Amino acid sequence: MCGIIGIVGTHSVQERLIDSLKRLEYRGYDSAGVAGVTDGRVVRRRAAGKIRALEDVLAESPLEATVGIGHTRWATHGAPTTRNAHPQEAGRVTLVHNGIIENYAELREALKARGRTFESDTDTEVIASLIDFELSSGKPPLEALKAALDQLTGAYAIGVLIDGEDSLVMGARKGSPLVVGYGDGEMFIGSDALAVGPFTSRIAYLEEGDYVAIDHNQAQIFNEAGHRVERDVRQVPASAALVEKGNYRHFMEKEIHDQPDACQHTLSAYIDPTTGKVTAPGGVDLAAVTRIQIVACGTASYAGAIGRYLFESLAGLPCDVEVASEFRYRQPAMTPGTLAIAVSQSGETADTLAALRWCKAQGLMTAAVVNVHESTMAREADVLFPTHAGPEIGVASTKAFTSQVAALIALAVAAAAARGRIDAVEEARISKLLMEAPRLIAEATQLEDDIRALAPDLARARDILYLGRGAMYPLALEGALKLKEISYIHAEGYAAGELKHGPIALIEEATPVIVIAPTDPLFEKTLSNMSEVAARGGPIVLITDAQGARHAPPGARVIVGPSCDPLLAPLVYAPPIQLLAYYVAVQKGADVDQPRNLAKSVTVE
Ligand code: G6P
């Protein structure tokens, strides 16, 4: 997750770019750079390290420009060196980028075959080169941008300057956010409202697939199909910018849509996409670990339960998961060599913290998968396994959950590699797969309209069952929890195979059953369970992929999500179940962001 700013201004942009980058530093800070148009030519200044290092460079050679772009980087492809810092350049194009271009290696080879050369290890330079290639074939800037975007696979936001274009900044977003700021004779683009907050409070949020050209007075916005569109311009007070809802009605909805970025940022802390290596932060020797004990509460415990499937199946590491409030008092028998992992968004949950301290007191090595990196758990655990979801405001956890799942999947892959369960080729294949997650999550959030259409019927139910197998079982538990938390409808998650051992007695016309079953080796089994429900007249909502949809029982309502490797399914199928809970709660008029009786961080027993 990187930060982007772009300004078409009437006076010098250098200080303003830096001011904005400092506000964006929370999105990444291992290198930074700016570029501006001076006498019709684009020049850039870059530095490895924090923004202070870039300021030193600018003190030596200032940027004399009124039009410019800036970037603060969180390295994904390529080490955090000056050479890999953004803006990246190719021919007439200078570009900043947040996100991952999954097909960059193929694009790079194709461009090389056309005689193009590359200076950096980044996927970003490939976008610049593609746009330049399109420009050199005679296309005007916006057409060249569109032609290049059409070739990209991945989740991204970009800002672009073109040599010879004195008052033009272009931008695009897919999966990662980008806003347009409307000033007085000046226009801006930025990663969020905070980035443009010091210059304007009039902001439009680009939608998925939009691209834009700004000049001094206007923004021309186009949708993914290339049609000119208008996006609402709203007033966002600067003080509210950090915690604003953007185009969304509730924080929860915004945070559901933040997930491609949150997941990508989190995965970047574990995966080097250039080498395909996956490592545990903090230098933990996972080869020396003999067992894993996960402790957590609520949603975090379900993320842990998904992690367990992968620690065992991928890495062959015995793994237990327990809610911290039970674990801490039952004198569990721990074996030496156990790595205790606390999973927590806040890092402050009283029961989880107590369980972590108990493990530490037993002499176990402790780790914390935590989103708030200055929290007590982050400080007290031997190692921090960070998630990078950014601030989560909605009480019902969404992006923190998928970030925890992403971190745990990455850790399971790192453990598998460290323990020799997979070779370097397999490790690289899996890390490439993981890098597809942000795009697939973004696709899954696009199911919003289909899911909203289910809400009126589901909102009338008194009880709802959720079914899943394998890693979809903890996701079923999480789906039921989300619904309970915000819509106050009684819901239970069950392992699909357990249906016949009790819950089947509840099935009747008024009890909807949500089945989470993307195609995987267990799909056939879940299908049989679904037939058992159908035979008893239970209304079914099947959340699956295109292949699974072909097997839906007659009368079932089907939500068709992206096809993906089963390893990614807990990430990709989380947004649909979150959106389902969200729209049912909205339908019922509930207070989505602050549900009754709940607290975001529970620091008491
Ligand atoms: C509260 C929140 C839940 C959260 C749980 C654990 O109950 O309402 O959304 O899952 O605490 O919080 P943590 O900060 O430890 O992840």
CSV table of N, CA and C and ligand atoms in Angstrom, one decimal, residues 296-301 343-349 352 377 392 394-397 400 404 481-482 485 598-602, ligand 1:
chain,number,residue,atom,x,y,z
A,296,ALA,N,-7.4,-16.2,20.5
A,296,ALA,CA,-8.0,-15.0,20.0
A,296,ALA,C,-9.5,-14.9,20.5
A,297,CYS,N,-10.1,-13.8,20.2
A,297,CYS,CA,-11.5,-13.7,20.5
A,297,CYS,C,-12.3,-13.2,19.3
A,298,GLY,N,-13.6,-13.6,19.2
A,298,GLY,CA,-14.5,-13.1,18.2
A,298,GLY,C,-14.0,-13.4,16.8
A,299,THR,N,-14.2,-12.4,16.0
A,299,THR,CA,-13.8,-12.6,14.6
A,299,THR,C,-12.3,-13.0,14.4
A,300,ALA,N,-11.5,-12.5,15.3
A,300,ALA,CA,-10.0,-12.9,15.2
A,300,ALA,C,-9.9,-14.4,15.4
A,301,SER,N,-10.7,-15.0,16.2
A,301,SER,CA,-10.6,-16.4,16.5
A,301,SER,C,-11.0,-17.2,15.2
A,343,VAL,N,-4.0,-13.5,18.0
A,343,VAL,CA,-4.5,-12.8,16.8
A,343,VAL,C,-5.5,-11.7,17.3
A,344,SER,N,-5.3,-10.5,16.9
A,344,SER,CA,-6.1,-9.4,17.5
A,344,SER,C,-6.0,-8.1,16.6
A,345,GLN,N,-7.1,-7.6,16.3
A,345,GLN,CA,-7.1,-6.3,15.5
A,345,GLN,C,-6.5,-5.2,16.4
A,346,SER,N,-7.1,-5.1,17.6
A,346,SER,CA,-6.7,-3.9,18.5
A,346,SER,C,-5.4,-4.2,19.2
A,347,GLY,N,-5.1,-5.5,19.5
A,347,GLY,CA,-3.9,-5.8,20.3
A,347,GLY,C,-4.1,-5.5,21.8
A,348,GLU,N,-5.4,-5.2,22.2
A,348,GLU,CA,-5.7,-4.8,23.5
A,348,GLU,C,-6.7,-5.7,24.2
A,349,THR,N,-7.3,-6.6,23.5
A,349,THR,CA,-8.4,-7.4,24.0
A,349,THR,C,-8.0,-8.1,25.3
A,352,THR,N,-7.4,-12.0,25.3
A,352,THR,CA,-6.3,-12.5,24.4
A,352,THR,C,-5.0,-12.1,25.0
A,377,MET,N,-0.2,-5.9,23.0
A,377,MET,CA,0.2,-7.2,22.5
A,377,MET,C,1.4,-7.1,21.6
A,392,GLU,N,-9.5,0.6,11.6
A,392,GLU,CA,-10.9,0.1,11.3
A,392,GLU,C,-11.8,0.7,12.3
A,394,GLY,N,-15.6,0.6,11.9
A,394,GLY,CA,-16.8,-0.1,12.1
A,394,GLY,C,-16.6,-1.2,13.3
A,395,VAL,N,-17.5,-1.3,14.2
A,395,VAL,CA,-17.3,-2.2,15.3
A,395,VAL,C,-17.2,-3.7,14.8
A,396,ALA,N,-18.1,-4.0,13.8
A,396,ALA,CA,-18.0,-5.3,13.2
A,396,ALA,C,-16.8,-5.4,12.3
A,397,SER,N,-15.8,-6.3,12.6
A,397,SER,CA,-14.6,-6.3,11.9
A,397,SER,C,-14.7,-6.9,10.5
A,400,ALA,N,-10.0,-6.0,8.9
A,400,ALA,CA,-9.0,-6.5,9.9
A,400,ALA,C,-9.0,-8.1,9.8
A,404,GLN,N,-5.9,-10.5,8.7
A,404,GLN,CA,-5.4,-11.5,9.6
A,404,GLN,C,-5.3,-12.8,8.8
A,481,LEU,N,-21.7,-14.8,12.7
A,481,LEU,CA,-21.4,-13.8,13.7
A,481,LEU,C,-21.6,-12.3,13.2
A,482,LYS,N,-21.2,-12.1,12.0
A,482,LYS,CA,-21.4,-10.8,11.4
A,482,LYS,C,-22.9,-10.4,11.4
A,485,GLU,N,-24.2,-9.8,14.9
A,485,GLU,CA,-23.7,-8.5,15.5
A,485,GLU,C,-24.5,-7.3,15.0
A,598,LEU,N,-22.3,-3.7,21.8
A,598,LEU,CA,-20.9,-4.2,21.4
A,598,LEU,C,-19.9,-3.1,21.5
A,599,ALA,N,-18.6,-3.5,21.7
A,599,ALA,CA,-17.5,-2.5,21.7
A,599,ALA,C,-16.5,-3.0,20.7
A,600,LYS,N,-15.8,-2.0,20.1
A,600,LYS,CA,-14.7,-2.3,19.2
A,600,LYS,C,-13.6,-3.1,19.8
A,601,SER,N,-13.2,-2.6,21.0
A,601,SER,CA,-12.1,-3.2,21.7
A,601,SER,C,-12.5,-3.5,23.1
A,602,VAL,N,-12.5,-4.8,23.5
A,602,VAL,CA,-13.0,-5.2,24.8
A,602,VAL,C,-11.8,-5.4,25.7
B,1,G6P,C1,-14.9,-7.3,20.0
B,1,G6P,C2,-15.2,-6.8,18.6
B,1,G6P,C3,-15.0,-7.9,17.6
B,1,G6P,C4,-13.6,-8.4,17.6
B,1,G6P,C5,-13.3,-8.9,19.0
B,1,G6P,C6,-11.8,-9.2,19.2
B,1,G6P,O1,-15.8,-8.3,20.4
B,1,G6P,O2,-16.5,-6.3,18.6
B,1,G6P,O3,-15.2,-7.3,16.3
B,1,G6P,O4,-13.5,-9.5,16.7
B,1,G6P,O5,-13.5,-7.9,20.0
B,1,G6P,O6,-11.1,-8.0,19.0
B,1,G6P,P1,-9.6,-7.9,18.6
B,1,G6P,O7,-9.2,-6.4,18.7
B,1,G6P,O8,-8.8,-8.7,19.7
B,1,G6P,O9,-9.4,-8.5,17.3
